[in-house]
Every structure is written in structure tokens, then in C-alpha cells.
mmCIF file of C-alpha atoms in Angstrom:
data_model
loop_
_atom_site.group_PDB
_atom_site.id
_atom_site.type_symbol
_atom_site.label_atom_id
_atom_site.label_comp_id
_atom_site.label_asym_id
_atom_site.label_seq_id
_atom_site.Cartn_x
_atom_site.Cartn_y
_atom_site.Cartn_z
ATOM 1 C CA LEU A 132 4.260 -4.060 14.673
ATOM 2 C CA ALA A 133 3.254 -7.408 13.215
ATOM 3 C CA LYS A 134 5.436 -8.236 10.212
ATOM 4 C CA THR A 135 4.374 -10.640 7.538
ATOM 5 C CA THR A 136 6.062 -13.366 5.521
ATOM 6 C CA GLN A 137 4.870 -14.463 2.088
ATOM 7 C CA PRO A 138 6.319 -16.527 -0.771
ATOM 8 C CA ILE A 139 8.268 -14.291 -3.100
ATOM 9 C CA SER A 140 6.685 -15.647 -6.258
ATOM 10 C CA MET A 141 4.167 -18.135 -7.593
ATOM 11 C CA ASP A 142 3.152 -19.337 -11.020
ATOM 12 C CA SER A 143 -0.271 -20.692 -12.030
ATOM 13 C CA TYR A 144 -2.055 -21.708 -15.179
ATOM 14 C CA GLU A 145 -5.159 -19.898 -16.286
ATOM 15 C CA GLY A 146 -8.362 -21.252 -14.817
ATOM 16 C CA GLN A 147 -6.755 -22.703 -11.705
ATOM 17 C CA GLU A 148 -7.429 -21.696 -8.147
ATOM 18 C CA VAL A 149 -4.502 -19.919 -6.487
ATOM 19 C CA ASN A 150 -3.869 -19.882 -2.740
ATOM 20 C CA ILE A 151 -1.301 -17.466 -1.300
ATOM 21 C CA THR A 152 -0.455 -17.937 2.365
ATOM 22 C CA CYS A 153 0.878 -15.205 4.614
ATOM 23 C CA SER A 154 2.451 -15.740 8.034
ATOM 24 C CA HIS A 155 1.970 -13.154 10.778
ATOM 25 C CA ASN A 156 3.106 -14.853 13.970
ATOM 26 C CA ASN A 157 3.106 -11.672 16.050
ATOM 27 C CA ILE A 158 -0.413 -10.559 15.171
ATOM 28 C CA ALA A 159 -2.108 -8.722 18.043
ATOM 29 C CA THR A 160 -5.612 -9.239 19.296
ATOM 30 C CA ASN A 161 -7.050 -6.175 17.587
ATOM 31 C CA ASP A 162 -5.164 -6.468 14.294
ATOM 32 C CA TYR A 163 -6.994 -6.965 10.998
ATOM 33 C CA ILE A 164 -5.585 -8.771 7.950
ATOM 34 C CA THR A 165 -5.852 -6.998 4.626
ATOM 35 C CA TRP A 166 -4.735 -8.050 1.156
ATOM 36 C CA TYR A 167 -3.836 -5.666 -1.626
ATOM 37 C CA GLN A 168 -3.080 -6.211 -5.321
ATOM 38 C CA GLN A 169 -0.558 -4.145 -7.251
ATOM 39 C CA PHE A 170 -0.071 -4.006 -11.016
ATOM 40 C CA PRO A 171 3.174 -2.590 -12.475
ATOM 41 C CA SER A 172 3.397 1.178 -12.386
ATOM 42 C CA GLN A 173 0.222 1.466 -10.279
ATOM 43 C CA GLY A 174 -0.582 1.872 -6.615
ATOM 44 C CA PRO A 175 -1.870 -1.108 -4.609
ATOM 45 C CA ARG A 176 -5.587 -1.799 -4.665
ATOM 46 C CA PHE A 177 -7.639 -3.280 -1.806
ATOM 47 C CA ILE A 178 -8.840 -6.855 -2.374
ATOM 48 C CA ILE A 179 -10.215 -8.203 0.887
ATOM 49 C CA GLN A 180 -10.011 -7.807 4.650
ATOM 50 C CA GLY A 181 -10.804 -10.076 7.576
ATOM 51 C CA TYR A 182 -10.372 -10.667 11.260
ATOM 52 C CA LYS A 183 -11.068 -14.390 11.695
ATOM 53 C CA THR A 184 -12.587 -17.441 9.964
ATOM 54 C CA LYS A 185 -13.619 -16.846 6.371
ATOM 55 C CA VAL A 186 -14.461 -13.801 4.327
ATOM 56 C CA THR A 187 -15.629 -13.892 0.703
ATOM 57 C CA ASN A 188 -16.298 -11.157 -1.816
ATOM 58 C CA GLU A 189 -16.728 -11.051 -5.580
ATOM 59 C CA VAL A 190 -12.981 -11.176 -6.151
ATOM 60 C CA ALA A 191 -11.471 -13.516 -3.590
ATOM 61 C CA SER A 192 -11.804 -15.446 -0.335
ATOM 62 C CA LEU A 193 -9.741 -15.043 2.791
ATOM 63 C CA PHE A 194 -9.236 -17.907 5.207
ATOM 64 C CA ILE A 195 -7.955 -17.197 8.730
ATOM 65 C CA PRO A 196 -7.419 -20.083 11.200
ATOM 66 C CA ALA A 197 -8.360 -19.806 14.829
ATOM 67 C CA ASP A 198 -4.873 -18.822 16.030
ATOM 68 C CA ARG A 199 -4.739 -16.054 13.372
ATOM 69 C CA LYS A 200 -1.007 -16.556 12.901
ATOM 70 C CA SER A 201 -1.491 -17.019 9.181
ATOM 71 C CA SER A 202 -4.000 -16.258 6.476
ATOM 72 C CA THR A 203 -4.644 -17.548 2.969
ATOM 73 C CA LEU A 204 -5.861 -15.518 0.038
ATOM 74 C CA SER A 205 -7.742 -17.668 -2.445
ATOM 75 C CA LEU A 206 -8.270 -16.507 -6.038
ATOM 76 C CA PRO A 207 -10.714 -18.692 -7.918
ATOM 77 C CA ARG A 208 -10.032 -19.522 -11.555
ATOM 78 C CA VAL A 209 -7.299 -16.978 -12.229
ATOM 79 C CA SER A 210 -6.900 -15.270 -15.570
ATOM 80 C CA LEU A 211 -3.929 -13.563 -17.191
ATOM 81 C CA SER A 212 -5.125 -10.231 -15.802
ATOM 82 C CA ASP A 213 -4.576 -11.517 -12.267
ATOM 83 C CA THR A 214 -0.795 -11.378 -12.830
ATOM 84 C CA ALA A 215 0.286 -8.923 -10.154
ATOM 85 C CA VAL A 216 1.988 -8.579 -6.793
ATOM 86 C CA TYR A 217 -0.181 -9.460 -3.806
ATOM 87 C CA TYR A 218 0.522 -7.965 -0.406
ATOM 88 C CA CYS A 219 -0.624 -9.225 2.962
ATOM 89 C CA LEU A 220 -0.918 -6.441 5.495
ATOM 90 C CA VAL A 221 -1.598 -6.583 9.210
ATOM 91 C CA GLU A 222 -3.226 -3.392 10.424
ATOM 92 C CA THR A 223 -3.736 -2.336 14.011
ATOM 93 C CA ASP A 224 -7.158 -1.079 14.928
ATOM 94 C CA THR A 225 -5.618 2.326 15.605
ATOM 95 C CA GLY A 226 -4.525 2.227 11.976
ATOM 96 C CA ASN A 227 -1.225 3.988 12.293
ATOM 97 C CA GLN A 228 1.216 1.197 11.660
ATOM 98 C CA PHE A 229 1.531 -0.506 8.287
ATOM 99 C CA TYR A 230 3.996 -3.043 6.955
ATOM 100 C CA PHE A 231 3.457 -4.144 3.377
ATOM 101 C CA GLY A 232 6.352 -6.578 3.135
ATOM 102 C CA THR A 233 7.768 -7.793 -0.168
ATOM 103 C CA GLY A 234 4.537 -9.288 -1.438
ATOM 104 C CA THR A 235 4.002 -12.341 -3.645
ATOM 105 C CA SER A 236 4.520 -11.933 -7.376
ATOM 106 C CA LEU A 237 1.880 -14.080 -9.086
ATOM 107 C CA THR A 238 2.366 -14.951 -12.753
ATOM 108 C CA VAL A 239 -0.574 -16.509 -14.574
ATOM 109 C CA ILE A 240 0.476 -18.630 -17.532
ATOM 110 C CA PRO A 241 -1.752 -19.239 -20.563
ATOM 111 C CA GLU B 141 -13.214 3.738 -7.482
ATOM 112 C CA ALA B 142 -11.224 6.053 -5.294
ATOM 113 C CA ASP B 143 -10.554 9.637 -6.276
ATOM 114 C CA ILE B 144 -6.943 10.258 -5.389
ATOM 115 C CA TYR B 145 -4.615 12.068 -7.743
ATOM 116 C CA GLN B 146 -0.887 12.529 -7.988
ATOM 117 C CA THR B 147 1.064 14.935 -10.133
ATOM 118 C CA PRO B 148 3.346 14.770 -11.908
ATOM 119 C CA ARG B 149 3.230 11.131 -12.963
ATOM 120 C CA TYR B 150 6.829 11.243 -14.127
ATOM 121 C CA LEU B 151 9.598 13.705 -13.255
ATOM 122 C CA VAL B 152 13.211 13.871 -14.387
ATOM 123 C CA ILE B 153 15.220 16.502 -12.583
ATOM 124 C CA GLY B 154 18.791 17.505 -11.866
ATOM 125 C CA THR B 155 20.625 17.133 -8.573
ATOM 126 C CA GLY B 156 20.101 19.983 -6.121
ATOM 127 C CA LYS B 157 16.695 21.055 -7.394
ATOM 128 C CA LYS B 158 13.755 21.542 -5.065
ATOM 129 C CA ILE B 159 10.701 19.496 -5.991
ATOM 130 C CA THR B 160 7.176 19.121 -4.717
ATOM 131 C CA LEU B 161 5.087 16.040 -5.437
ATOM 132 C CA GLU B 162 1.369 16.768 -5.293
ATOM 133 C CA CYS B 163 -1.329 14.510 -3.894
ATOM 134 C CA SER B 164 -5.003 15.322 -3.640
ATOM 135 C CA GLN B 165 -8.081 13.301 -2.708
ATOM 136 C CA THR B 166 -11.731 14.197 -3.025
ATOM 137 C CA MET B 167 -13.129 11.609 -0.610
ATOM 138 C CA GLY B 168 -12.828 13.727 2.517
ATOM 139 C CA HIS B 169 -10.496 11.200 4.110
ATOM 140 C CA ASP B 170 -8.757 12.308 7.275
ATOM 141 C CA LYS B 171 -5.720 10.075 6.975
ATOM 142 C CA MET B 172 -3.154 10.382 4.212
ATOM 143 C CA TYR B 173 0.132 8.635 3.566
ATOM 144 C CA TRP B 174 3.282 8.754 1.448
ATOM 145 C CA TYR B 175 5.103 5.590 0.507
ATOM 146 C CA GLN B 176 8.357 5.071 -1.373
ATOM 147 C CA GLN B 177 8.810 2.027 -3.559
ATOM 148 C CA ASP B 178 11.802 0.999 -5.662
ATOM 149 C CA PRO B 179 11.102 -1.290 -8.659
ATOM 150 C CA GLY B 180 10.280 -4.828 -7.534
ATOM 151 C CA MET B 181 10.735 -3.922 -3.902
ATOM 152 C CA GLU B 182 8.433 -3.434 -0.935
ATOM 153 C CA LEU B 183 6.579 -0.262 -0.051
ATOM 154 C CA HIS B 184 8.017 1.846 2.754
ATOM 155 C CA LEU B 185 5.912 4.323 4.698
ATOM 156 C CA ILE B 186 7.767 7.637 4.836
ATOM 157 C CA HIS B 187 5.089 10.086 6.083
ATOM 158 C CA TYR B 188 1.517 10.064 7.256
ATOM 159 C CA SER B 189 -1.090 12.469 8.547
ATOM 160 C CA TYR B 190 -4.151 12.084 10.753
ATOM 161 C CA GLY B 191 -5.716 15.303 9.518
ATOM 162 C CA VAL B 192 -5.138 19.031 9.043
ATOM 163 C CA ASN B 193 -1.943 20.257 10.738
ATOM 164 C CA SER B 194 -0.936 16.694 11.622
ATOM 165 C CA THR B 195 2.189 15.089 10.121
ATOM 166 C CA GLU B 196 4.212 12.113 11.294
ATOM 167 C CA LYS B 197 7.324 10.323 10.025
ATOM 168 C CA GLY B 198 6.978 6.746 8.914
ATOM 169 C CA ASP B 199 9.255 3.760 9.451
ATOM 170 C CA LEU B 200 11.662 4.702 6.645
ATOM 171 C CA SER B 201 13.915 7.661 7.237
ATOM 172 C CA SER B 202 13.368 10.218 4.531
ATOM 173 C CA GLU B 203 14.885 13.613 3.724
ATOM 174 C CA SER B 204 11.517 14.774 2.433
ATOM 175 C CA THR B 205 8.983 16.882 4.277
ATOM 176 C CA VAL B 206 5.204 17.057 4.092
ATOM 177 C CA SER B 207 2.466 19.496 5.029
ATOM 178 C CA ARG B 208 -1.277 19.166 5.581
ATOM 179 C CA ILE B 209 -2.951 22.555 5.439
ATOM 180 C CA ARG B 210 -6.108 21.281 3.817
ATOM 181 C CA THR B 211 -7.846 17.936 4.275
ATOM 182 C CA GLU B 212 -7.682 17.072 0.585
ATOM 183 C CA HIS B 213 -4.067 18.033 -0.072
ATOM 184 C CA PHE B 214 -0.850 16.351 1.174
ATOM 185 C CA PRO B 215 2.201 17.531 -0.794
ATOM 186 C CA LEU B 216 5.662 16.045 -0.364
ATOM 187 C CA THR B 217 8.748 18.260 -0.797
ATOM 188 C CA LEU B 218 12.408 17.480 -1.390
ATOM 189 C CA GLU B 219 14.493 20.620 -0.741
ATOM 190 C CA SER B 220 17.504 19.352 -2.649
ATOM 191 C CA ALA B 221 17.027 16.319 -4.836
ATOM 192 C CA ARG B 222 19.775 13.703 -5.065
ATOM 193 C CA PRO B 223 20.176 10.568 -7.240
ATOM 194 C CA SER B 224 19.440 8.464 -4.123
ATOM 195 C CA HIS B 225 15.920 9.954 -4.184
ATOM 196 C CA THR B 226 15.192 8.213 -7.460
ATOM 197 C CA SER B 227 12.177 6.014 -6.786
ATOM 198 C CA GLN B 228 8.410 5.757 -7.120
ATOM 199 C CA TYR B 229 6.353 7.762 -4.603
ATOM 200 C CA LEU B 230 2.833 6.585 -3.810
ATOM 201 C CA CYS B 231 0.218 8.614 -2.022
ATOM 202 C CA ALA B 232 -2.735 7.020 -0.236
ATOM 203 C CA SER B 233 -5.685 8.045 1.909
ATOM 204 C CA SER B 234 -8.139 6.353 4.222
ATOM 205 C CA GLU B 235 -11.013 7.064 6.573
ATOM 206 C CA PHE B 236 -10.326 7.281 10.247
ATOM 207 C CA SER B 237 -11.949 4.005 11.280
ATOM 208 C CA PRO B 238 -10.866 0.738 12.876
ATOM 209 C CA GLN B 239 -10.958 -1.208 9.598
ATOM 210 C CA GLU B 240 -9.684 1.390 7.266
ATOM 211 C CA THR B 241 -8.862 0.609 3.690
ATOM 212 C CA GLN B 242 -6.137 2.608 1.974
ATOM 213 C CA TYR B 243 -6.841 4.045 -1.456
ATOM 214 C CA PHE B 244 -3.710 4.650 -3.525
ATOM 215 C CA GLY B 245 -2.950 7.176 -6.208
ATOM 216 C CA PRO B 246 -1.209 6.228 -9.472
ATOM 217 C CA GLY B 247 2.216 7.222 -8.154
ATOM 218 C CA THR B 248 4.979 9.572 -9.245
ATOM 219 C CA ARG B 249 8.113 8.139 -10.801
ATOM 220 C CA LEU B 250 11.057 10.368 -9.917
ATOM 221 C CA LEU B 251 14.442 10.225 -11.604
ATOM 222 C CA VAL B 252 17.159 12.479 -10.257
ATOM 223 C CA LEU B 253 20.169 12.839 -12.528
#
């Protein structure tokens, strides 16, 4: 089971780009990397998922280097509403093992 | 948006009571999960199911039990609640596919006095 390591917290000013890096040194060949966002008193919400290189959607970008031992979630021009906890999750392709870790608490400052 | 529901949203109950936390999804997902999360802490998987009549324990030992008689319904039961069970309980579901995404319910906040 590939465990992940993320910074506990980050602060950013509104309008800046935020990059959150996650380490997953024991990632297996068939594992995918998924990021979730969680607001207080709510369940996590899917943001983005990738296997290698770069993935982009309307919310974020995910950068995964060739060795796949880390990944970086990039949030462009954050706003106050992006204040949340962000979890990096490594999922096996059989989908029966999940480790959310402690997540990164992002605070966006006006 | 995902259609996954949890009831009750908040529950305050005395020690020794039996409680059932309800979780239902209308997406036809085969896989369902229960997580436990204390405030500011990480999520811990306590139960999951691959489909009807399938239940498995997660990586966190739990005194709760689950059942999966219908695809859409995955209730969690505590036979005798204790203060140590005070926590937030999150239900999720996903399709049975290699790149599954989990959809979470709003959670149930449980306080055992």
C-alpha cells in the first residue's frame, strides 16, 4: 500500500498560483494518483487524477515526473473559496486499497 | 454532482445505545465505503463493499458492522455506542473500474455522551 507524504499546511495570497507536492516513493506500476479537496464539515471531493506526465482540467493541473515518486497539484490563481484540505491519494488499479493521509491544509489570504 | 446521502447529519446519543448510520446512493455504484475522521485528522477506511452481500474491513479496526443487502444502501451499525466512537463518519461510493473516483456523502457527526 503506497503511502503519501504532503506538507501539513500552506498559505497563499489570493490570485497566486499554488503548488502542492505529494511524495509517494512506494508507488506501484499500476497505481493512479488522485487528488481530493475537502471543506470543513463536508466529504472530500474529487479534483483530478493522473498516471504520468501532465493532466489538466478546468480546476487544476497535475504534474507527475517520469519516476512517479511524487506529484504536484497546481491551482491557478487561487481565491478565498479554495481554502480547504487537499489530499493526495494513490489508488491501486484493483481499487481496494486507499490511504488518504493527513492532507495539506491550504489557507488563502485576502 | 454525485447523489449520495447520509442520515442523520448529526446525532447525539448516550453510552450503550444501538445506532445505525444510513448511507444511500442513486448512481448504481457497486463499491461503497465507510470512513471515520476526527476533526483535523486524516480519513481512515473502516469498511468497504464490492457489491451486494460483500463486506470487508478496512485498515482501521472498528467495533461497527455493515451490511449490503441492496446495491444502493450501505448502513453502518454500532451495537453499543461509547464516547470513543465520537467522530465524523463519511460514506462514499464508486464504480468498479480501474480509475475509480470516490463520491462522498456529507457525513454524519456522532457525539456519544
